[in-house]
GROMACS .gro file of N, CA and C in nm:
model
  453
    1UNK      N    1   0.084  -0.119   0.000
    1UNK     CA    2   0.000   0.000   0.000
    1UNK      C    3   0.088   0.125   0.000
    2UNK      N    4   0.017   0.215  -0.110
    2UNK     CA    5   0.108   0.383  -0.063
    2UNK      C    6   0.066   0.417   0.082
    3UNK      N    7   0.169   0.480   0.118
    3UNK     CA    8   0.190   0.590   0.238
    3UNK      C    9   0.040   0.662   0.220
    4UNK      N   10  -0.003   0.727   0.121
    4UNK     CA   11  -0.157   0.779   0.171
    4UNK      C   12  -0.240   0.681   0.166
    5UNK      N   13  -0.254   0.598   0.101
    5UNK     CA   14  -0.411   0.425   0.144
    5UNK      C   15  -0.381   0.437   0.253
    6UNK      N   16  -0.262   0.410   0.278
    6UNK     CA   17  -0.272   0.361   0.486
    6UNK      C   18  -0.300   0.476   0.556
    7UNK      N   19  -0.321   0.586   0.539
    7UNK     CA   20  -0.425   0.703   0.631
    7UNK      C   21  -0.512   0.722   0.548
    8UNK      N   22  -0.574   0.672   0.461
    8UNK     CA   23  -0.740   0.650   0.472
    8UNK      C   24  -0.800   0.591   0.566
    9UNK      N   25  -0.704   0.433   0.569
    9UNK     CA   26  -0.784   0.346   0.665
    9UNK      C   27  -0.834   0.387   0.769
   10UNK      N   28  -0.782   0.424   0.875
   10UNK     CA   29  -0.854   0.448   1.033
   10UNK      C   30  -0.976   0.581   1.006
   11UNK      N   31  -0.956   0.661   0.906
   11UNK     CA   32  -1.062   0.753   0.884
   11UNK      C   33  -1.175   0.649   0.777
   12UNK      N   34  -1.180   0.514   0.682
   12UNK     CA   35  -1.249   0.485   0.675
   12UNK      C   36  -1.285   0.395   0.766
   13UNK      N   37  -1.246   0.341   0.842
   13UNK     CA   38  -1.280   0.259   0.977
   13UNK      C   39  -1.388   0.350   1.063
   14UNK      N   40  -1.320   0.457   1.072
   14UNK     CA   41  -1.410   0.568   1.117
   14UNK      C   42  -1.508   0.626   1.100
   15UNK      N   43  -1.515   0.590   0.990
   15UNK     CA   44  -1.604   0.627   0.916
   15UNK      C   45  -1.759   0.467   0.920
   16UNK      N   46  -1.736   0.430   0.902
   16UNK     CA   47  -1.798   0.259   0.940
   16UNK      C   48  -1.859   0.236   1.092
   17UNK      N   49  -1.780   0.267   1.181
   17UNK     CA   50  -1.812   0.277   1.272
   17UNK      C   51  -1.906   0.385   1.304
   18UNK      N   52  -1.925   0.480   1.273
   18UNK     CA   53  -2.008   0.565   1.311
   18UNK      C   54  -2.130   0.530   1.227
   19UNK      N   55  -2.136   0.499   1.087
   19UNK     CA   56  -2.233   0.450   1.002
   19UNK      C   57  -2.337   0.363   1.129
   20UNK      N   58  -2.261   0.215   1.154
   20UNK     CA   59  -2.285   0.172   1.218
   20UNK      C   60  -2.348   0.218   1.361
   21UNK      N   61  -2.321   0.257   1.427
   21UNK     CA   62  -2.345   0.339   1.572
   21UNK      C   63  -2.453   0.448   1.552
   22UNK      N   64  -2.491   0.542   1.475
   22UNK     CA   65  -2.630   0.601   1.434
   22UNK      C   66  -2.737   0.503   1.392
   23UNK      N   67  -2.686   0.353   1.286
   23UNK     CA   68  -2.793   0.297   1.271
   23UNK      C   69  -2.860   0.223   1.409
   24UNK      N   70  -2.765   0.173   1.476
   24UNK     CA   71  -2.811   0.093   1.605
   24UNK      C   72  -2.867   0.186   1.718
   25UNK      N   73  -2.849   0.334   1.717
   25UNK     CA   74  -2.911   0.388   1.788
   25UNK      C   75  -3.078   0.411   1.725
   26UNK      N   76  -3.088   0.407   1.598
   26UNK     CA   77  -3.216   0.461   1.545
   26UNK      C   78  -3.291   0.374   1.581
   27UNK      N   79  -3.243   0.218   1.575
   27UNK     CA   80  -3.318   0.122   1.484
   27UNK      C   81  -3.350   0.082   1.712
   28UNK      N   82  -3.281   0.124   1.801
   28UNK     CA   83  -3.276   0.070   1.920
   28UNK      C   84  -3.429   0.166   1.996
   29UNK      N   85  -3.437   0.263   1.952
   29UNK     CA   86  -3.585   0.363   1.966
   29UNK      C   87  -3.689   0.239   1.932
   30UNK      N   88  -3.693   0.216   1.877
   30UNK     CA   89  -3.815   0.035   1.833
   30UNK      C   90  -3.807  -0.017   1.915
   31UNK      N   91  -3.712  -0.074   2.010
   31UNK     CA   92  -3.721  -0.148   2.132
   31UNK      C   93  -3.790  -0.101   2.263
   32UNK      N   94  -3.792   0.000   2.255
   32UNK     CA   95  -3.832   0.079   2.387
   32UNK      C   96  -3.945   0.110   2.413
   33UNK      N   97  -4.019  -0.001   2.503
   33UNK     CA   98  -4.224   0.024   2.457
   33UNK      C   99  -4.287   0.200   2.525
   34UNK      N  100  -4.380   0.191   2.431
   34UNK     CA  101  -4.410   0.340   2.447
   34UNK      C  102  -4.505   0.387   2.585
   35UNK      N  103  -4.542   0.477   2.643
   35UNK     CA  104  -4.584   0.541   2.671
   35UNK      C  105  -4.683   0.539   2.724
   36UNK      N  106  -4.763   0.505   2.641
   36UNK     CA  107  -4.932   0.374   2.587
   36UNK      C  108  -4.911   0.247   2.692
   37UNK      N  109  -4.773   0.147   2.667
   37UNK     CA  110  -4.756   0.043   2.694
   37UNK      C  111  -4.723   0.065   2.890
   38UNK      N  112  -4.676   0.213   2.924
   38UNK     CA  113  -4.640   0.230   3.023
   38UNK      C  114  -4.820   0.223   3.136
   39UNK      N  115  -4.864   0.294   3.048
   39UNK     CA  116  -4.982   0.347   3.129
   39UNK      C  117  -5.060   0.245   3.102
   40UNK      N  118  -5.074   0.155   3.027
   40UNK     CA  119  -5.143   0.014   3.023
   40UNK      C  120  -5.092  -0.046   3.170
   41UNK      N  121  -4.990  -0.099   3.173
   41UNK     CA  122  -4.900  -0.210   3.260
   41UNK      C  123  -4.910  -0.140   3.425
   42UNK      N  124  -4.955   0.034   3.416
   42UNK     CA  125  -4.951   0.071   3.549
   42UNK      C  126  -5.077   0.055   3.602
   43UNK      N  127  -5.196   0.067   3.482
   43UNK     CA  128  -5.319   0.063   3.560
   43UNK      C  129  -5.346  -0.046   3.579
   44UNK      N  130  -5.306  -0.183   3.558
   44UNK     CA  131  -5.327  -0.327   3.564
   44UNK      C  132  -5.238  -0.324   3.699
   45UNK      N  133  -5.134  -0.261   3.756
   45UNK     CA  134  -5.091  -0.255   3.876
   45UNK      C  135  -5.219  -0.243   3.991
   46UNK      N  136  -5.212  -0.071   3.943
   46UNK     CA  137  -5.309  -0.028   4.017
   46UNK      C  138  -5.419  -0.070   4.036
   47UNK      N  139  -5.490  -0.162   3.949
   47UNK     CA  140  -5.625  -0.263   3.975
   47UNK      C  141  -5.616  -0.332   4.096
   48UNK      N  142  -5.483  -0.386   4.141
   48UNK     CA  143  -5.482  -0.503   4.243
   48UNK      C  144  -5.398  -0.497   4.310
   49UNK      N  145  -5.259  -0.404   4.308
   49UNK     CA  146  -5.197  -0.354   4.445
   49UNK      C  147  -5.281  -0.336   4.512
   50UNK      N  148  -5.211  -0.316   4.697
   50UNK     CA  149  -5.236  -0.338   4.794
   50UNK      C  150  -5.159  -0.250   4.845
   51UNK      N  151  -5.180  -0.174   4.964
   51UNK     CA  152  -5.061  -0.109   5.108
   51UNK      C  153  -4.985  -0.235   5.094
   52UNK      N  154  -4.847  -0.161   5.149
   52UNK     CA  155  -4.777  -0.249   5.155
   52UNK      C  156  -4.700  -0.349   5.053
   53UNK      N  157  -4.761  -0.382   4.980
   53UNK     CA  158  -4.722  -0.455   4.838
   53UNK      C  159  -4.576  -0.395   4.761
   54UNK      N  160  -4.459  -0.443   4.744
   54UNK     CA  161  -4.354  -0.419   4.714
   54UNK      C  162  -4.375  -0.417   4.527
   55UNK      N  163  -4.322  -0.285   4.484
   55UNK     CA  164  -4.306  -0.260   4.356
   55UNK      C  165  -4.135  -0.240   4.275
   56UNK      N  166  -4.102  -0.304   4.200
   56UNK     CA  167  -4.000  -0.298   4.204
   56UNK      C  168  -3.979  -0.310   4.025
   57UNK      N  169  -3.863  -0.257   3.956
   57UNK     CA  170  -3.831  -0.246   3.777
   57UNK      C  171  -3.707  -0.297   3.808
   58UNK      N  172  -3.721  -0.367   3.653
   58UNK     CA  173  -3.579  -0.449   3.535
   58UNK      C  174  -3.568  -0.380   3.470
   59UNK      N  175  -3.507  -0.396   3.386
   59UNK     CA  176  -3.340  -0.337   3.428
   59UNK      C  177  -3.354  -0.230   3.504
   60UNK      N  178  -3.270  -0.220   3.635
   60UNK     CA  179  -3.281  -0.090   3.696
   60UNK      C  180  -3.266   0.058   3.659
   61UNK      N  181  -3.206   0.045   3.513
   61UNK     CA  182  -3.214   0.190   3.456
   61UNK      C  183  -3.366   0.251   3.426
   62UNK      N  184  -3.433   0.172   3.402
   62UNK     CA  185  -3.588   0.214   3.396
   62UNK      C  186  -3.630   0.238   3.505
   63UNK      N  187  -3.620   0.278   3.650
   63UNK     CA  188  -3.644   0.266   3.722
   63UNK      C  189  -3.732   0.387   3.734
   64UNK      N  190  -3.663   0.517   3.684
   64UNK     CA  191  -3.727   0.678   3.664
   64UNK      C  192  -3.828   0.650   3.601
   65UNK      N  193  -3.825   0.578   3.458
   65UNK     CA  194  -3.942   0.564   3.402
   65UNK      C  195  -4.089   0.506   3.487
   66UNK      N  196  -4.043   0.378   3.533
   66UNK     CA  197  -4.166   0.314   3.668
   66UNK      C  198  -4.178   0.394   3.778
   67UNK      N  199  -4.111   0.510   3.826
   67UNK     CA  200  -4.151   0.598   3.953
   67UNK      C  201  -4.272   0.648   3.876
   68UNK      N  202  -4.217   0.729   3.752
   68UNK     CA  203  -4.322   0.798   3.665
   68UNK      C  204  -4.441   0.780   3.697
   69UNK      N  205  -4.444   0.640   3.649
   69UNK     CA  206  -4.610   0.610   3.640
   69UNK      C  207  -4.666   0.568   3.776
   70UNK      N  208  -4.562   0.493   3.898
   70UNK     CA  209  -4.612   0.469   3.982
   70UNK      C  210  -4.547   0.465   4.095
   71UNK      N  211  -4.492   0.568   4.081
   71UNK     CA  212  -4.420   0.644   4.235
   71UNK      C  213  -4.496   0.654   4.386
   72UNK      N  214  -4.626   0.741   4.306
   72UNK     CA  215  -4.706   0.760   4.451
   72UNK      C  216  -4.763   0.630   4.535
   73UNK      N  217  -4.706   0.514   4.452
   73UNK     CA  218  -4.761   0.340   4.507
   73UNK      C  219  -4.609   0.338   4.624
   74UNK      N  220  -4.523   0.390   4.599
   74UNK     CA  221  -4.388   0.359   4.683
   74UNK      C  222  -4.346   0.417   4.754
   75UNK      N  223  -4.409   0.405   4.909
   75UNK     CA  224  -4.341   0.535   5.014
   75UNK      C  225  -4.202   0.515   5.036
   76UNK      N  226  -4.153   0.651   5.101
   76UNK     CA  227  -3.990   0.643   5.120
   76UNK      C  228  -3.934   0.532   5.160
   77UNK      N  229  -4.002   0.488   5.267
   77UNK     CA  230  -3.953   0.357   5.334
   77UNK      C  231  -3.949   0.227   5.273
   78UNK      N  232  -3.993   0.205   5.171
   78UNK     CA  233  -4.012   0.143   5.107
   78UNK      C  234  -3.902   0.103   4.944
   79UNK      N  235  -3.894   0.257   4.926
   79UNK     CA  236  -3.773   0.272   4.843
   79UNK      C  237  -3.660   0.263   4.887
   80UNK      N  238  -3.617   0.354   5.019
   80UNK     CA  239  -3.501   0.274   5.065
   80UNK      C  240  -3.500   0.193   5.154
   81UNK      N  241  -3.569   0.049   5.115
   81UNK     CA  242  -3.526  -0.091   5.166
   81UNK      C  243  -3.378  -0.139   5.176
   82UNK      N  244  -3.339  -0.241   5.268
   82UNK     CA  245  -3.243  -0.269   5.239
   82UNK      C  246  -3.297  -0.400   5.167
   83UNK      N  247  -3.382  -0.484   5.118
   83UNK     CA  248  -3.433  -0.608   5.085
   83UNK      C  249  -3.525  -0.624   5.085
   84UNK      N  250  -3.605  -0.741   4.967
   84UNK     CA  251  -3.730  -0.729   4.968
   84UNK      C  252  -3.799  -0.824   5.066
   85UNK      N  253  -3.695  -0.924   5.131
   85UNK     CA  254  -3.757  -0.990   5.265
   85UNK      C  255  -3.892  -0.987   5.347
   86UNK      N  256  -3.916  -0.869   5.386
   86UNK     CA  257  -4.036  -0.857   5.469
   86UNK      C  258  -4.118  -0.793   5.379
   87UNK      N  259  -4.134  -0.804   5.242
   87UNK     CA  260  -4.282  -0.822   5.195
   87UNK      C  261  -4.305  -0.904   5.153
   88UNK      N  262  -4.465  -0.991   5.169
   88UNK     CA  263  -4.532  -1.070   5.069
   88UNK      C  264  -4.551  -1.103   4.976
   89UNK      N  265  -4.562  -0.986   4.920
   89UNK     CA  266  -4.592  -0.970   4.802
   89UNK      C  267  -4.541  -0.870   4.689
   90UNK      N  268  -4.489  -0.923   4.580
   90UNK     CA  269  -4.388  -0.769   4.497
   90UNK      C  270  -4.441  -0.835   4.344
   91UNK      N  271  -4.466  -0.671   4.304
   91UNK     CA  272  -4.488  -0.639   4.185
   91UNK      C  273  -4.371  -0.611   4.084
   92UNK      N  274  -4.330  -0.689   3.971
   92UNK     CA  275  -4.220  -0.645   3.908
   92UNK      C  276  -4.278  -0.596   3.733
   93UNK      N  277  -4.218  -0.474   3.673
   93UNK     CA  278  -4.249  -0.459   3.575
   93UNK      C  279  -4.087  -0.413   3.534
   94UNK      N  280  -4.131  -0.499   3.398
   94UNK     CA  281  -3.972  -0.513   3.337
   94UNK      C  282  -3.976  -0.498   3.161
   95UNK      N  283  -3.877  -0.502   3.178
   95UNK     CA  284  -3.887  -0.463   3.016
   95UNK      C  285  -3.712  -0.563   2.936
   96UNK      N  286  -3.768  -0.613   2.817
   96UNK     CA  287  -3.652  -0.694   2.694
   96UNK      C  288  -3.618  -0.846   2.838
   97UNK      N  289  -3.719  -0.899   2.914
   97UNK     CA  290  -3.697  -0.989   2.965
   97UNK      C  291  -3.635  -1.013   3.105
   98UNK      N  292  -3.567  -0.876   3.129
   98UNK     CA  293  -3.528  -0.848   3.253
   98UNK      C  294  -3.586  -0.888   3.361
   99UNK      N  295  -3.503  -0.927   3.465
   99UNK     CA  296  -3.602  -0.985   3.641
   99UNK      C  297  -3.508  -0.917   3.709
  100UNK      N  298  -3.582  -0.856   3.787
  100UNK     CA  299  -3.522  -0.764   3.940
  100UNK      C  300  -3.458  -0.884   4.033
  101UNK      N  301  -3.351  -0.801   4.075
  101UNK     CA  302  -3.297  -0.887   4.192
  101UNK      C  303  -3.371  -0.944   4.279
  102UNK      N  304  -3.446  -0.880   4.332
  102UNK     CA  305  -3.534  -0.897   4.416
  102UNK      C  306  -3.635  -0.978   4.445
  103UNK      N  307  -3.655  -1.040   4.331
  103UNK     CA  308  -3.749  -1.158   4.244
  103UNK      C  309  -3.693  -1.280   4.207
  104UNK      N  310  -3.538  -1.265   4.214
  104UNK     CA  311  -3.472  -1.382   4.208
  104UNK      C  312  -3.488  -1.514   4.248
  105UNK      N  313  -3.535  -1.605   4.211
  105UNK     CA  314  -3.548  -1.769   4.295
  105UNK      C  315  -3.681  -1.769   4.289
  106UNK      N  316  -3.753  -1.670   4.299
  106UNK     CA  317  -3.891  -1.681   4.306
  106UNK      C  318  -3.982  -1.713   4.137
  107UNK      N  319  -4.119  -1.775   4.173
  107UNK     CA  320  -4.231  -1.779   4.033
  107UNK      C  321  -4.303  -1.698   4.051
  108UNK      N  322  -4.351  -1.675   3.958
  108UNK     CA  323  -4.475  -1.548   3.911
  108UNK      C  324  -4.581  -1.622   3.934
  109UNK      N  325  -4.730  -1.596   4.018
  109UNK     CA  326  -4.780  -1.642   3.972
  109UNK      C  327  -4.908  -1.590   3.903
  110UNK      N  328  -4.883  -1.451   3.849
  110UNK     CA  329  -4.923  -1.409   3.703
  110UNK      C  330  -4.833  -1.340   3.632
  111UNK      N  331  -4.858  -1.324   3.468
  111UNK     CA  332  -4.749  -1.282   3.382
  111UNK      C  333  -4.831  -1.262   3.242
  112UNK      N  334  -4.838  -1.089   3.285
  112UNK     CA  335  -4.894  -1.025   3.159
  112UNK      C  336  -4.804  -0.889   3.116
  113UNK      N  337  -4.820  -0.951   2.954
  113UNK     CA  338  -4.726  -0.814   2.895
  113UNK      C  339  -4.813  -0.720   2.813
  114UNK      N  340  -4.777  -0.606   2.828
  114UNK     CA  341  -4.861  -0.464   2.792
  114UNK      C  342  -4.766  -0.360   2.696
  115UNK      N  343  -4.725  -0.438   2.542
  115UNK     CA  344  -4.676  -0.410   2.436
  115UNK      C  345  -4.531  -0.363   2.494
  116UNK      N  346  -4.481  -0.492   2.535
  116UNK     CA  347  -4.357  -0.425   2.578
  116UNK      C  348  -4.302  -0.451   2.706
  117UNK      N  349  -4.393  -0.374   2.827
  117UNK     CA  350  -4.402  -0.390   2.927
  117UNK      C  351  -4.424  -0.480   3.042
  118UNK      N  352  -4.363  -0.636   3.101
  118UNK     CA  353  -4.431  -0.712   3.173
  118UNK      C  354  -4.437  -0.681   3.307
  119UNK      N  355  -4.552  -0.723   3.339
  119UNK     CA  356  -4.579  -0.724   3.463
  119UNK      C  357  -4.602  -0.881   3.487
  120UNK      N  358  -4.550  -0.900   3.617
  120UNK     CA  359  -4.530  -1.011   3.727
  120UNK      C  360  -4.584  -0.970   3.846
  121UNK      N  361  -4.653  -1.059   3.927
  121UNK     CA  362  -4.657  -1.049   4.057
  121UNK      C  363  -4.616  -1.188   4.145
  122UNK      N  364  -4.539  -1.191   4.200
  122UNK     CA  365  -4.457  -1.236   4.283
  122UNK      C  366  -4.498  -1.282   4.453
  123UNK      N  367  -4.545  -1.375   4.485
  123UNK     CA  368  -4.559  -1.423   4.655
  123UNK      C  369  -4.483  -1.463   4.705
  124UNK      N  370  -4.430  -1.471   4.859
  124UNK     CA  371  -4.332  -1.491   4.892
  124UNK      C  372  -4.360  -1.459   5.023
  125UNK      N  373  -4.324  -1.594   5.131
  125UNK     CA  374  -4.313  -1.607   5.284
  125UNK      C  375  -4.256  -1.426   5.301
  126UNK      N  376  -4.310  -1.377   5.424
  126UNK     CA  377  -4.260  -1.266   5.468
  126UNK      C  378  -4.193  -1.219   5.576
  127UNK      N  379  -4.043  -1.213   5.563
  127UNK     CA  380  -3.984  -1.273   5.684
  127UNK      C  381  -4.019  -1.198   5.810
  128UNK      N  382  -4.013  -1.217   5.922
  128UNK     CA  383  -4.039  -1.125   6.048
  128UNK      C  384  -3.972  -0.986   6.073
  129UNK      N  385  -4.032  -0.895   6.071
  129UNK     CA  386  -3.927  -0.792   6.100
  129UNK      C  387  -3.959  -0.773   6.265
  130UNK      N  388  -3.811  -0.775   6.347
  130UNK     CA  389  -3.836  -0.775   6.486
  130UNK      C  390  -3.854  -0.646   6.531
  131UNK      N  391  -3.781  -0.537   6.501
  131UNK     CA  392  -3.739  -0.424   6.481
  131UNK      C  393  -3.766  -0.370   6.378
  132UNK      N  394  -3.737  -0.226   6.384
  132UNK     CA  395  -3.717  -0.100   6.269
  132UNK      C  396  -3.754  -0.005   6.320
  133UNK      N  397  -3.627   0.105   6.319
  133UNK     CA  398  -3.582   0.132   6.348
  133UNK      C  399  -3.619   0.273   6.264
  134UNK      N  400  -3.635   0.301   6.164
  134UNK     CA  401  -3.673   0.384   6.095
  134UNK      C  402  -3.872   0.401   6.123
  135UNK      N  403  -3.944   0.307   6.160
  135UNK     CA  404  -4.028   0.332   6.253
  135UNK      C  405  -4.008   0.400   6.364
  136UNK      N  406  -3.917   0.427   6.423
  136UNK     CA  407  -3.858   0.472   6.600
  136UNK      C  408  -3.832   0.548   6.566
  137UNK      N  409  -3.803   0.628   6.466
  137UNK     CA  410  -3.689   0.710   6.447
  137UNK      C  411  -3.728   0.824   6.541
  138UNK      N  412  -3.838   0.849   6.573
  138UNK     CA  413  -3.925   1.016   6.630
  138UNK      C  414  -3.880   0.969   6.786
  139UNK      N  415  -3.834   0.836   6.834
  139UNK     CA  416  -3.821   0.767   6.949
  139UNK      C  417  -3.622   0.776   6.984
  140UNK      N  418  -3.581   0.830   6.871
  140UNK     CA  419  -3.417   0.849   6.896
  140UNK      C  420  -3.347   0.962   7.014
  141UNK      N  421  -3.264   0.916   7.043
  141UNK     CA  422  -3.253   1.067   7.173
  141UNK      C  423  -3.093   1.018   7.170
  142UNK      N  424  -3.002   1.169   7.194
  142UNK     CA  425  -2.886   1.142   7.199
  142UNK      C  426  -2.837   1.170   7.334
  143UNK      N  427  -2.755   1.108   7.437
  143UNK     CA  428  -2.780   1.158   7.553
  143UNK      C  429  -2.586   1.147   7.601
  144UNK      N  430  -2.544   1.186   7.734
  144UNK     CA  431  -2.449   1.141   7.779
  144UNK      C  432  -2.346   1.226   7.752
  145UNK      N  433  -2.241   1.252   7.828
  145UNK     CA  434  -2.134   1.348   7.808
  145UNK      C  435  -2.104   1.349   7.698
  146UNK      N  436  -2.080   1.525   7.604
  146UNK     CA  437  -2.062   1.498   7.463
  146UNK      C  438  -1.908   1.479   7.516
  147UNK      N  439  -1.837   1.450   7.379
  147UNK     CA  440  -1.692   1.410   7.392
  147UNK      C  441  -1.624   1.533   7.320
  148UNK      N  442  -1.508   1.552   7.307
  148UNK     CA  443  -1.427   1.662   7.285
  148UNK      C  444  -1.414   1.639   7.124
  149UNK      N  445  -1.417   1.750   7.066
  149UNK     CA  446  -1.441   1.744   6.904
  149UNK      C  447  -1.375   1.738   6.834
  150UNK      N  448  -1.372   1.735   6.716
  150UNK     CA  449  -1.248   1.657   6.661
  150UNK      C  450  -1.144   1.792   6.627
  151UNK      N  451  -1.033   1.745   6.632
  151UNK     CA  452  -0.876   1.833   6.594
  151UNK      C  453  -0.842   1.807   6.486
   0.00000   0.00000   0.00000
């Protein structure tokens, strides 16, 4: 090859690659159920949630998207769980096949998809919570000689 073919290459490489990388972004907008499919899959939530009932999204990057539609189902305490242990019962909506951690080991025992969107609901023994502590919290008091501050 001349000295100039061989600096075409990495600018037509470069060129390929980006070809490539706009088409897979266009053609990846098709994967992503719409809107429609969101507000379908939330009101089939909302038919049969319960207080208490654990809601939880796959892949966790969708997660903003499922507050969206059904945030006001998830009090604080609830969002920051450390585990889904002490609930009964959890709702998972997922998307391209995804299962929440949280759902792991466990069966569905329903499974409906809403163009895109599945929803699962999930049963499961509920372990005892002995404590919590974030219940108490209005019950916290700091007491006892303060100590000398830091240097």
């Amino acid at each position: 090859m001349r000295p100039n073919a061989i600096r075409l290459v990495p600018a037509a490489l470069l060129g390929a690659i980006s070809v490539w990388s706009t088409c897979r972004g266009v053609g990846a907008a098709g994967t992503v159920p719409s809107d429609r499919a969101w507000l379908a899959a939330a009101a089939a939530v909302r038919a049969k949630h319960q207080p208490g009932e654990l809601i939880v999204f796959a892949p966790t990057w969708i997660d903003p998207v499922g507050r969206l539609h059904l945030g006001d189902l998830i009090p604080l305490e609830m969002a920051g769980r450390m585990d889904a242990a002490r609930f009964a019962s959890i709702w998972e909506l997922s998307i391209r096949g995804a299962r929440a951690a949280e759902t792991r080991g466990l069966r569905p025992d329903s499974e409906v998809d809403f163009g895109g969107v599945t929803v699962r609901h999930f049963p499961q023994p509920a372990a005892a919570v002995v404590s919590d502590l974030v219940a108490r919290w209005s019950e916290a008091q700091v007491s006892g000689a303060r100590a000398r501050g830091p240097s």
